Coordinates of N, CA, C and O in Angstrom, one line a residue:
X129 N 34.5 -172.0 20.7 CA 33.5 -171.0 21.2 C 32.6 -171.7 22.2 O 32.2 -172.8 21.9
X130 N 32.2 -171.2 23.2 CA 31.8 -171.3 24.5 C 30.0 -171.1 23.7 O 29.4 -170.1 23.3
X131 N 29.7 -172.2 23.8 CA 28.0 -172.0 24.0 C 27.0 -172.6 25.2 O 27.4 -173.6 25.9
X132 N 26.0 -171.9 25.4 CA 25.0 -172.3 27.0 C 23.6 -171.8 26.5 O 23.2 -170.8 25.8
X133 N 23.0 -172.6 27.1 CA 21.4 -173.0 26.5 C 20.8 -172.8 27.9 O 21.0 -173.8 28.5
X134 N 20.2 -172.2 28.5 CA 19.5 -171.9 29.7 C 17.8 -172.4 29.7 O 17.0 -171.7 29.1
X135 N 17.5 -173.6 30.5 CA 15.8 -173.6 30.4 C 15.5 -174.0 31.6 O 16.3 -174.0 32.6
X136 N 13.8 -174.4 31.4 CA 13.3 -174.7 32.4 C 12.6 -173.6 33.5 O 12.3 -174.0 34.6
X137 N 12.3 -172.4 33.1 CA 11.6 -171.7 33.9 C 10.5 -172.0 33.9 O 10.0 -172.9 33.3
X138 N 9.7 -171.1 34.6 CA 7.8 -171.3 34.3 C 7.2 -170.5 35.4 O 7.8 -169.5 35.9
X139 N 6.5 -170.8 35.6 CA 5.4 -169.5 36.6 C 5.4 -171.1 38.4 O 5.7 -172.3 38.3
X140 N 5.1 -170.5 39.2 CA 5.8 -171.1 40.6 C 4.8 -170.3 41.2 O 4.4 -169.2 40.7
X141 N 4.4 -170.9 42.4 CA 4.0 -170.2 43.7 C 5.1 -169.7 45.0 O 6.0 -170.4 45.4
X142 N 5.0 -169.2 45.2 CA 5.8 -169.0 46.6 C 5.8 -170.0 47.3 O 4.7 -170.5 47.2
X143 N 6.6 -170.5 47.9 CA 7.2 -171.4 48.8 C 7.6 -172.4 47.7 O 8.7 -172.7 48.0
X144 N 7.3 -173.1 46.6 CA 7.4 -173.7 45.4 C 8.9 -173.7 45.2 O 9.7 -172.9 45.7
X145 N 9.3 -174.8 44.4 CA 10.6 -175.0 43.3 C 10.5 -175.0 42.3 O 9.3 -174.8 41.9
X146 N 11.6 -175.0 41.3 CA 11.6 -175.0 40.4 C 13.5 -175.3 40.2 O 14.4 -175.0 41.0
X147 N 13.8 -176.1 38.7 CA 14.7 -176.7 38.4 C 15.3 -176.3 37.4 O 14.9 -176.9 36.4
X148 N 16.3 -175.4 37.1 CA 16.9 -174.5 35.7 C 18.5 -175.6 35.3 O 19.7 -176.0 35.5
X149 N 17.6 -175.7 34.7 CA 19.0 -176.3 33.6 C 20.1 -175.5 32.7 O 19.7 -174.4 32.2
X150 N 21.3 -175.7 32.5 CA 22.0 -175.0 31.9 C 23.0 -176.0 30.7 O 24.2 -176.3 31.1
X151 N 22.7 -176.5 29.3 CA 23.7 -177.2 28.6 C 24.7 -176.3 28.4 O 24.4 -175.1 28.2
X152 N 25.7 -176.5 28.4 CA 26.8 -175.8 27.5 C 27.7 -177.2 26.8 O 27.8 -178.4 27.0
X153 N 28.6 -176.0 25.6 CA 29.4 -177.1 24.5 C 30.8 -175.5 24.6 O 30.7 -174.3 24.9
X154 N 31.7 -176.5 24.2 CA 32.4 -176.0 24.0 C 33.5 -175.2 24.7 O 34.3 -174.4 24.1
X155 N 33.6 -175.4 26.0 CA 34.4 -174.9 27.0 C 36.0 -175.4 26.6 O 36.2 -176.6 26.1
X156 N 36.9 -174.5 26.8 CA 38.1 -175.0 26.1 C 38.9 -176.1 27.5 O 39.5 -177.1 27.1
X157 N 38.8 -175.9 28.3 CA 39.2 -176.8 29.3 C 38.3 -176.7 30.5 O 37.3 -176.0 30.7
X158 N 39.0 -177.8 31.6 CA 38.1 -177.7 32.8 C 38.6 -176.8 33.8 O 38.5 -177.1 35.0
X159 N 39.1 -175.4 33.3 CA 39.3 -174.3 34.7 C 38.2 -173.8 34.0 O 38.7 -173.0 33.1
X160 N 37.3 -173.9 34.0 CA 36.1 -172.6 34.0 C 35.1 -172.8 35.0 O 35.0 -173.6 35.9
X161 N 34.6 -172.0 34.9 CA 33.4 -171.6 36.4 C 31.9 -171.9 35.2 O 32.2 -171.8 34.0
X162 N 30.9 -172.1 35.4 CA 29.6 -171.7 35.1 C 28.9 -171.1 36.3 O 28.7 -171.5 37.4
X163 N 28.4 -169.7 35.6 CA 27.4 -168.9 36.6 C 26.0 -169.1 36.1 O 25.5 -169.6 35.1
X164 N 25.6 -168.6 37.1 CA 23.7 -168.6 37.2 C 23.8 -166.7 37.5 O 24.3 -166.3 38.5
X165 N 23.1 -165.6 36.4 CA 22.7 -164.7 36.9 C 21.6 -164.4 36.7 O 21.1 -165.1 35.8
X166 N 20.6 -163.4 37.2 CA 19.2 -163.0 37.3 C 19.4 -161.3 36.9 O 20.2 -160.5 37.1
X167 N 18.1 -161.3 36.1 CA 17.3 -160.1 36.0 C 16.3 -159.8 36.3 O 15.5 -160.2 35.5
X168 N 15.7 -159.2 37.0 CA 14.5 -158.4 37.3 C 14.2 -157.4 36.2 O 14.9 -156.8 35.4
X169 N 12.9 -157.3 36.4 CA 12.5 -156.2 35.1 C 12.7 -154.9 35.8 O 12.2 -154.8 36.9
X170 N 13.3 -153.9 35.2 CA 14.1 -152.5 36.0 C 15.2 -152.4 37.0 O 15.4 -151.6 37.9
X171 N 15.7 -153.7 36.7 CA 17.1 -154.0 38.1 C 17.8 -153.9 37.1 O 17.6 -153.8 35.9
X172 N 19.1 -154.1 37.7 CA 20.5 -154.3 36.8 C 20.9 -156.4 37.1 O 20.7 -157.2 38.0
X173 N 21.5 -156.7 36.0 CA 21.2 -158.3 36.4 C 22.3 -158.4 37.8 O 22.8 -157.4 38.3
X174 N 22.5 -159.5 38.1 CA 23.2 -160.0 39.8 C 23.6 -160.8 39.4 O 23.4 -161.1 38.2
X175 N 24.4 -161.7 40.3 CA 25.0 -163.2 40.3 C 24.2 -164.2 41.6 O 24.4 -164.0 42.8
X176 N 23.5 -164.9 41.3 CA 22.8 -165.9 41.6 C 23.9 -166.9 42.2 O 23.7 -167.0 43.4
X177 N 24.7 -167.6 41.8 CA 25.8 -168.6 41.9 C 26.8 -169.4 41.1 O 26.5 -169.5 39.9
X178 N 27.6 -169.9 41.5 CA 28.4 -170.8 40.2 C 29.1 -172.3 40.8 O 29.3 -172.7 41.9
X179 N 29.5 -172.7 39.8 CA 30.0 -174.2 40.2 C 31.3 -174.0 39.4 O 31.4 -173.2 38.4
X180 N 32.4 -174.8 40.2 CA 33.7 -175.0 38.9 C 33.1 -176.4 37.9 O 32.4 -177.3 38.1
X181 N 33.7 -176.0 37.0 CA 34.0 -177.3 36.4 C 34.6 -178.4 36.7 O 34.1 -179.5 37.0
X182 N 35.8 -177.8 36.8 CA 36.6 -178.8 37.7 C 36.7 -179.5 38.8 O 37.0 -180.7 38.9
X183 N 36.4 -178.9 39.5 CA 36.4 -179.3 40.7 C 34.8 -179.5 41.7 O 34.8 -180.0 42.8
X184 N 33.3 -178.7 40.8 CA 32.5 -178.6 41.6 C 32.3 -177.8 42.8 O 31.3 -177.4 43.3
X185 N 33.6 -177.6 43.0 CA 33.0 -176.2 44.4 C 32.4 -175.0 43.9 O 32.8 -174.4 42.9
X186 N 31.5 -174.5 44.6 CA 30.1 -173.8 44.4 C 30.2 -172.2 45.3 O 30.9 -172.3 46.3
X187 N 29.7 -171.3 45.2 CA 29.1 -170.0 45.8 C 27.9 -169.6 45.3 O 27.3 -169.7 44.2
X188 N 27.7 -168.9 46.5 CA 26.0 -168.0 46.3 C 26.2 -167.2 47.0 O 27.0 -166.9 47.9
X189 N 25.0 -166.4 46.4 CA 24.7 -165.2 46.7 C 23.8 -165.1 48.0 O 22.8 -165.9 48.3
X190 N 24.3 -164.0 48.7 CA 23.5 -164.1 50.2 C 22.1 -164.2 50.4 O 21.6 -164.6 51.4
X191 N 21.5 -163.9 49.5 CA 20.0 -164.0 49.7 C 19.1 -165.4 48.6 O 18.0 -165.6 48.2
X192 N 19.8 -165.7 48.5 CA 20.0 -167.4 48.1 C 20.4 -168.5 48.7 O 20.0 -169.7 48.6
X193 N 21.6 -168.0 49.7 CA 21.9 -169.3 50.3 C 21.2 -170.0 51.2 O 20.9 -169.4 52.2
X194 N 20.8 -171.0 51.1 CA 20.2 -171.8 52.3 C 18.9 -172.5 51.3 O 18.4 -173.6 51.6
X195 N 18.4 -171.8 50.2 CA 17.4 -172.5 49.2 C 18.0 -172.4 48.2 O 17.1 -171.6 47.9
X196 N 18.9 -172.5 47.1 CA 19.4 -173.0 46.3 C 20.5 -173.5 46.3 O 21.5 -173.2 46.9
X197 N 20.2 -174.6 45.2 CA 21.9 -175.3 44.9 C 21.7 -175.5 44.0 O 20.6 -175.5 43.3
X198 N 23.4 -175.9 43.5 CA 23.7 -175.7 42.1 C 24.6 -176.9 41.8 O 25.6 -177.0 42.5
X199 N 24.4 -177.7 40.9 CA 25.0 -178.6 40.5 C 25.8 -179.1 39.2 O 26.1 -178.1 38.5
X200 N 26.2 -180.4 38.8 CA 27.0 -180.2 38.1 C 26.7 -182.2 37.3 O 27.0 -183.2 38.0
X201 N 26.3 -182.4 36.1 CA 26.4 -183.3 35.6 C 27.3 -183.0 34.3 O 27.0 -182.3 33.3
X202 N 28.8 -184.2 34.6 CA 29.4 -183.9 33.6 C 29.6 -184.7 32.3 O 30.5 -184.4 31.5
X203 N 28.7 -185.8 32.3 CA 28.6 -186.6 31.3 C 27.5 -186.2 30.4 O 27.2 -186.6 29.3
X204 N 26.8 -184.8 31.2 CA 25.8 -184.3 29.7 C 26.0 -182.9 30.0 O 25.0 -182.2 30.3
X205 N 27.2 -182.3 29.8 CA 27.8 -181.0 30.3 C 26.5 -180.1 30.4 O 26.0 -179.3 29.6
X206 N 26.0 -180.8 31.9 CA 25.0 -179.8 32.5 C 25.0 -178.9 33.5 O 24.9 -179.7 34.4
X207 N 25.0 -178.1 33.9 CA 25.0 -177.4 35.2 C 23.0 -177.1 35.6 O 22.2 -176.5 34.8
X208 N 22.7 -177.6 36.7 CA 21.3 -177.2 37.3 C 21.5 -176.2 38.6 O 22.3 -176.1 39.5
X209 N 20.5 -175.7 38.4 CA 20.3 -174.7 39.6 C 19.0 -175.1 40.1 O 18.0 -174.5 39.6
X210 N 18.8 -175.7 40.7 CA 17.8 -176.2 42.3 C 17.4 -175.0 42.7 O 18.2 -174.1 43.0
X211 N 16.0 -174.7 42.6 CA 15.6 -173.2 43.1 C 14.3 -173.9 44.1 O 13.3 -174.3 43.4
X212 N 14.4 -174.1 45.6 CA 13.5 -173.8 46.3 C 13.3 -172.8 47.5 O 14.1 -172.0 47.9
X213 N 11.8 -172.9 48.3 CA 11.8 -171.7 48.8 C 11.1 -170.8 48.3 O 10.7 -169.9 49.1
X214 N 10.7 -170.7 46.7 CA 10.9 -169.4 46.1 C 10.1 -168.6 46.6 O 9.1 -168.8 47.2
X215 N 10.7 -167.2 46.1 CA 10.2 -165.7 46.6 C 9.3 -165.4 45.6 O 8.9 -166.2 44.7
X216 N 8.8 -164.1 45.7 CA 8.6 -163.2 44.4 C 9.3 -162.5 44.1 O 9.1 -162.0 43.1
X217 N 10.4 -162.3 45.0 CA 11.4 -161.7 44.3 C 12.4 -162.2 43.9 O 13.5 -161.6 44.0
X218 N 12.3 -163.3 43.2 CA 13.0 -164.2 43.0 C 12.5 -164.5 41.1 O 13.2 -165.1 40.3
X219 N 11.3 -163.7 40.8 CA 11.0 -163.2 39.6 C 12.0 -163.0 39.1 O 12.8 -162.4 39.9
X220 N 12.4 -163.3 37.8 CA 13.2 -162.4 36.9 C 13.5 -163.4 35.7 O 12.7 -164.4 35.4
X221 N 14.4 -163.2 35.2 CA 15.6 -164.0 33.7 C 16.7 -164.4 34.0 O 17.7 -163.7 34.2
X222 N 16.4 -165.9 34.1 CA 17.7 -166.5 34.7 C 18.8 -166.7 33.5 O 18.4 -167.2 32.4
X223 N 20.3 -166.3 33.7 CA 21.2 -166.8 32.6 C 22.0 -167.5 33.3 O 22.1 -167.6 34.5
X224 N 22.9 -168.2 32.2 CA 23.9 -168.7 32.9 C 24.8 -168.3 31.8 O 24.4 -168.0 30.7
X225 N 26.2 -168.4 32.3 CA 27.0 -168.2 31.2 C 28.6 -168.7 31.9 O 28.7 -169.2 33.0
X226 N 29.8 -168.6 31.2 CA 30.9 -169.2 31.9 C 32.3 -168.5 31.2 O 32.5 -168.2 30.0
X227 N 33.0 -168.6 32.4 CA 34.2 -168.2 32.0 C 35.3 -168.2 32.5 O 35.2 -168.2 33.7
X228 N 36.7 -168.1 32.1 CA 37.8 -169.1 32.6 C 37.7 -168.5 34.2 O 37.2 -167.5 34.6
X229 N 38.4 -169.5 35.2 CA 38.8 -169.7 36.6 C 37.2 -169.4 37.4 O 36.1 -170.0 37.1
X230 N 37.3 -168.5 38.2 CA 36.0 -168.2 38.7 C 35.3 -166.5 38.4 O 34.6 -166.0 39.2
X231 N 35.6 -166.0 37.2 CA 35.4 -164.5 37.1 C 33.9 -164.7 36.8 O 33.4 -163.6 36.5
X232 N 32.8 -166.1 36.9 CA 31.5 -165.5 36.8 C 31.1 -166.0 38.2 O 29.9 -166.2 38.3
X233 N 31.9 -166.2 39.1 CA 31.6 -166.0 40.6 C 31.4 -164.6 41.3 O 30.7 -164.6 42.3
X234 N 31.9 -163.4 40.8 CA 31.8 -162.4 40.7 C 30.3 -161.8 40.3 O 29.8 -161.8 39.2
X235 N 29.6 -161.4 41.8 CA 28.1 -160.8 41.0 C 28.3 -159.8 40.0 O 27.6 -159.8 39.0
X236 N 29.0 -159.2 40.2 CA 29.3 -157.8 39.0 C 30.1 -158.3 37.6 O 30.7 -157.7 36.8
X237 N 29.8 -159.5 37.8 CA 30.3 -159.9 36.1 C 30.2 -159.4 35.1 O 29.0 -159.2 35.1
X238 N 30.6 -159.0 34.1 CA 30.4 -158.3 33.0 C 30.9 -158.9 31.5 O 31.6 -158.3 30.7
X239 N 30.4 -160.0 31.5 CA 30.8 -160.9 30.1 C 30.0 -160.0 29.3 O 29.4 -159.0 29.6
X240 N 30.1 -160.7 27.7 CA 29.1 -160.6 26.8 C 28.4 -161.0 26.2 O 27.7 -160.6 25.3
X241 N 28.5 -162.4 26.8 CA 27.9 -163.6 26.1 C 26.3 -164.1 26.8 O 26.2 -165.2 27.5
X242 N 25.7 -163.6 26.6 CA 24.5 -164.4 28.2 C 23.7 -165.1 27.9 O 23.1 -165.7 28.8
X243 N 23.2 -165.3 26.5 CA 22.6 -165.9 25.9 C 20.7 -165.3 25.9 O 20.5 -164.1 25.9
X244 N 19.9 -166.2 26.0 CA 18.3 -165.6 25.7 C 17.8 -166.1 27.8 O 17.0 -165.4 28.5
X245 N 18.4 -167.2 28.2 CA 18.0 -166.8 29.5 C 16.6 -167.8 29.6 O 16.1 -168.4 28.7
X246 N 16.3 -167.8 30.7 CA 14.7 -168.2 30.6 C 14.1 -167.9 32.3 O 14.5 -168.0 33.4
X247 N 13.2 -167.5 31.5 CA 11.7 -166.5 32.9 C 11.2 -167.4 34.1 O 10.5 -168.4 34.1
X248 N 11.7 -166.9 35.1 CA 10.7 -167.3 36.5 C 10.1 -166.4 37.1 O 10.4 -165.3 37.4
X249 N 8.6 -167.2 37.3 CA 8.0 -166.0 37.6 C 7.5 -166.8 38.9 O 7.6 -168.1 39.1
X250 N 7.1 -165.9 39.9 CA 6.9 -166.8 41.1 C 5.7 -165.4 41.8 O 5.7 -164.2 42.0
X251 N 4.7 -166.6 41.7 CA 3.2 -165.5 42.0 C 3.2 -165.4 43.9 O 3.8 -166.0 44.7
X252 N 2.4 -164.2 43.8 CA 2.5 -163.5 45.2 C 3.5 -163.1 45.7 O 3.4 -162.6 46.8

């Protein structure tokens, strides 16, 4: 069973960073993707971006690209999301979650698994 631990949020100013960690255990092999998705309070969640496992190659979402990145340490099966730039609309509940090939590269993902997530809030 596939588990992911999402932290590292906190409150940010605009133009500010911030650095979201993602542990996971238990991936059955290395074709899986890990995603990064966001919620807004009264939105429906999105896809943020994802890394393979395997191989490291990465996508983002258009109104992301160019201030975040997403990485990949595999000796402490971590995936981080590098969040600078930030917006205020960039507020929300960041999850990460994973699943085989790249189906959480897909913003309309629809797993079930997303875990509790953790809050960025980014003032003004």
């Amino acid at each position: 069973e596939v588990q992911l631990q999402a932290s590292g949020g906190g409150l940010v100013q605009t133009g500010g960073s911030l650095r979201l960690s993602c542990v996971h255990s238990g991936l059955p092999s290395d074709d899986y993707a890990i995603g990064w998705f966001r919620q807004a309070p009264g939105k429906a969640r999105e896809g943020v971006s994802c890394i393979s496992w395997r191989d490291d190659s990465t996508n983002f979402a258009p109104y992301v690209k160019g201030r975040f990145t997403i990485s990949s340490d595999h000796a402490k099966n971590t995936v981080y999301l590098q969040m600078n730039s930030l917006r205020s609309e960039d507020t929300a509940v960041y999850y990460c979650t994973a699943d085989y090939d790249y189906a959480v590269c897909d913003s309309s993902y629809s797993g079930d698994d997303w875990g509790r997530g953790t809050l960025v809030t980014v003032s003004s």
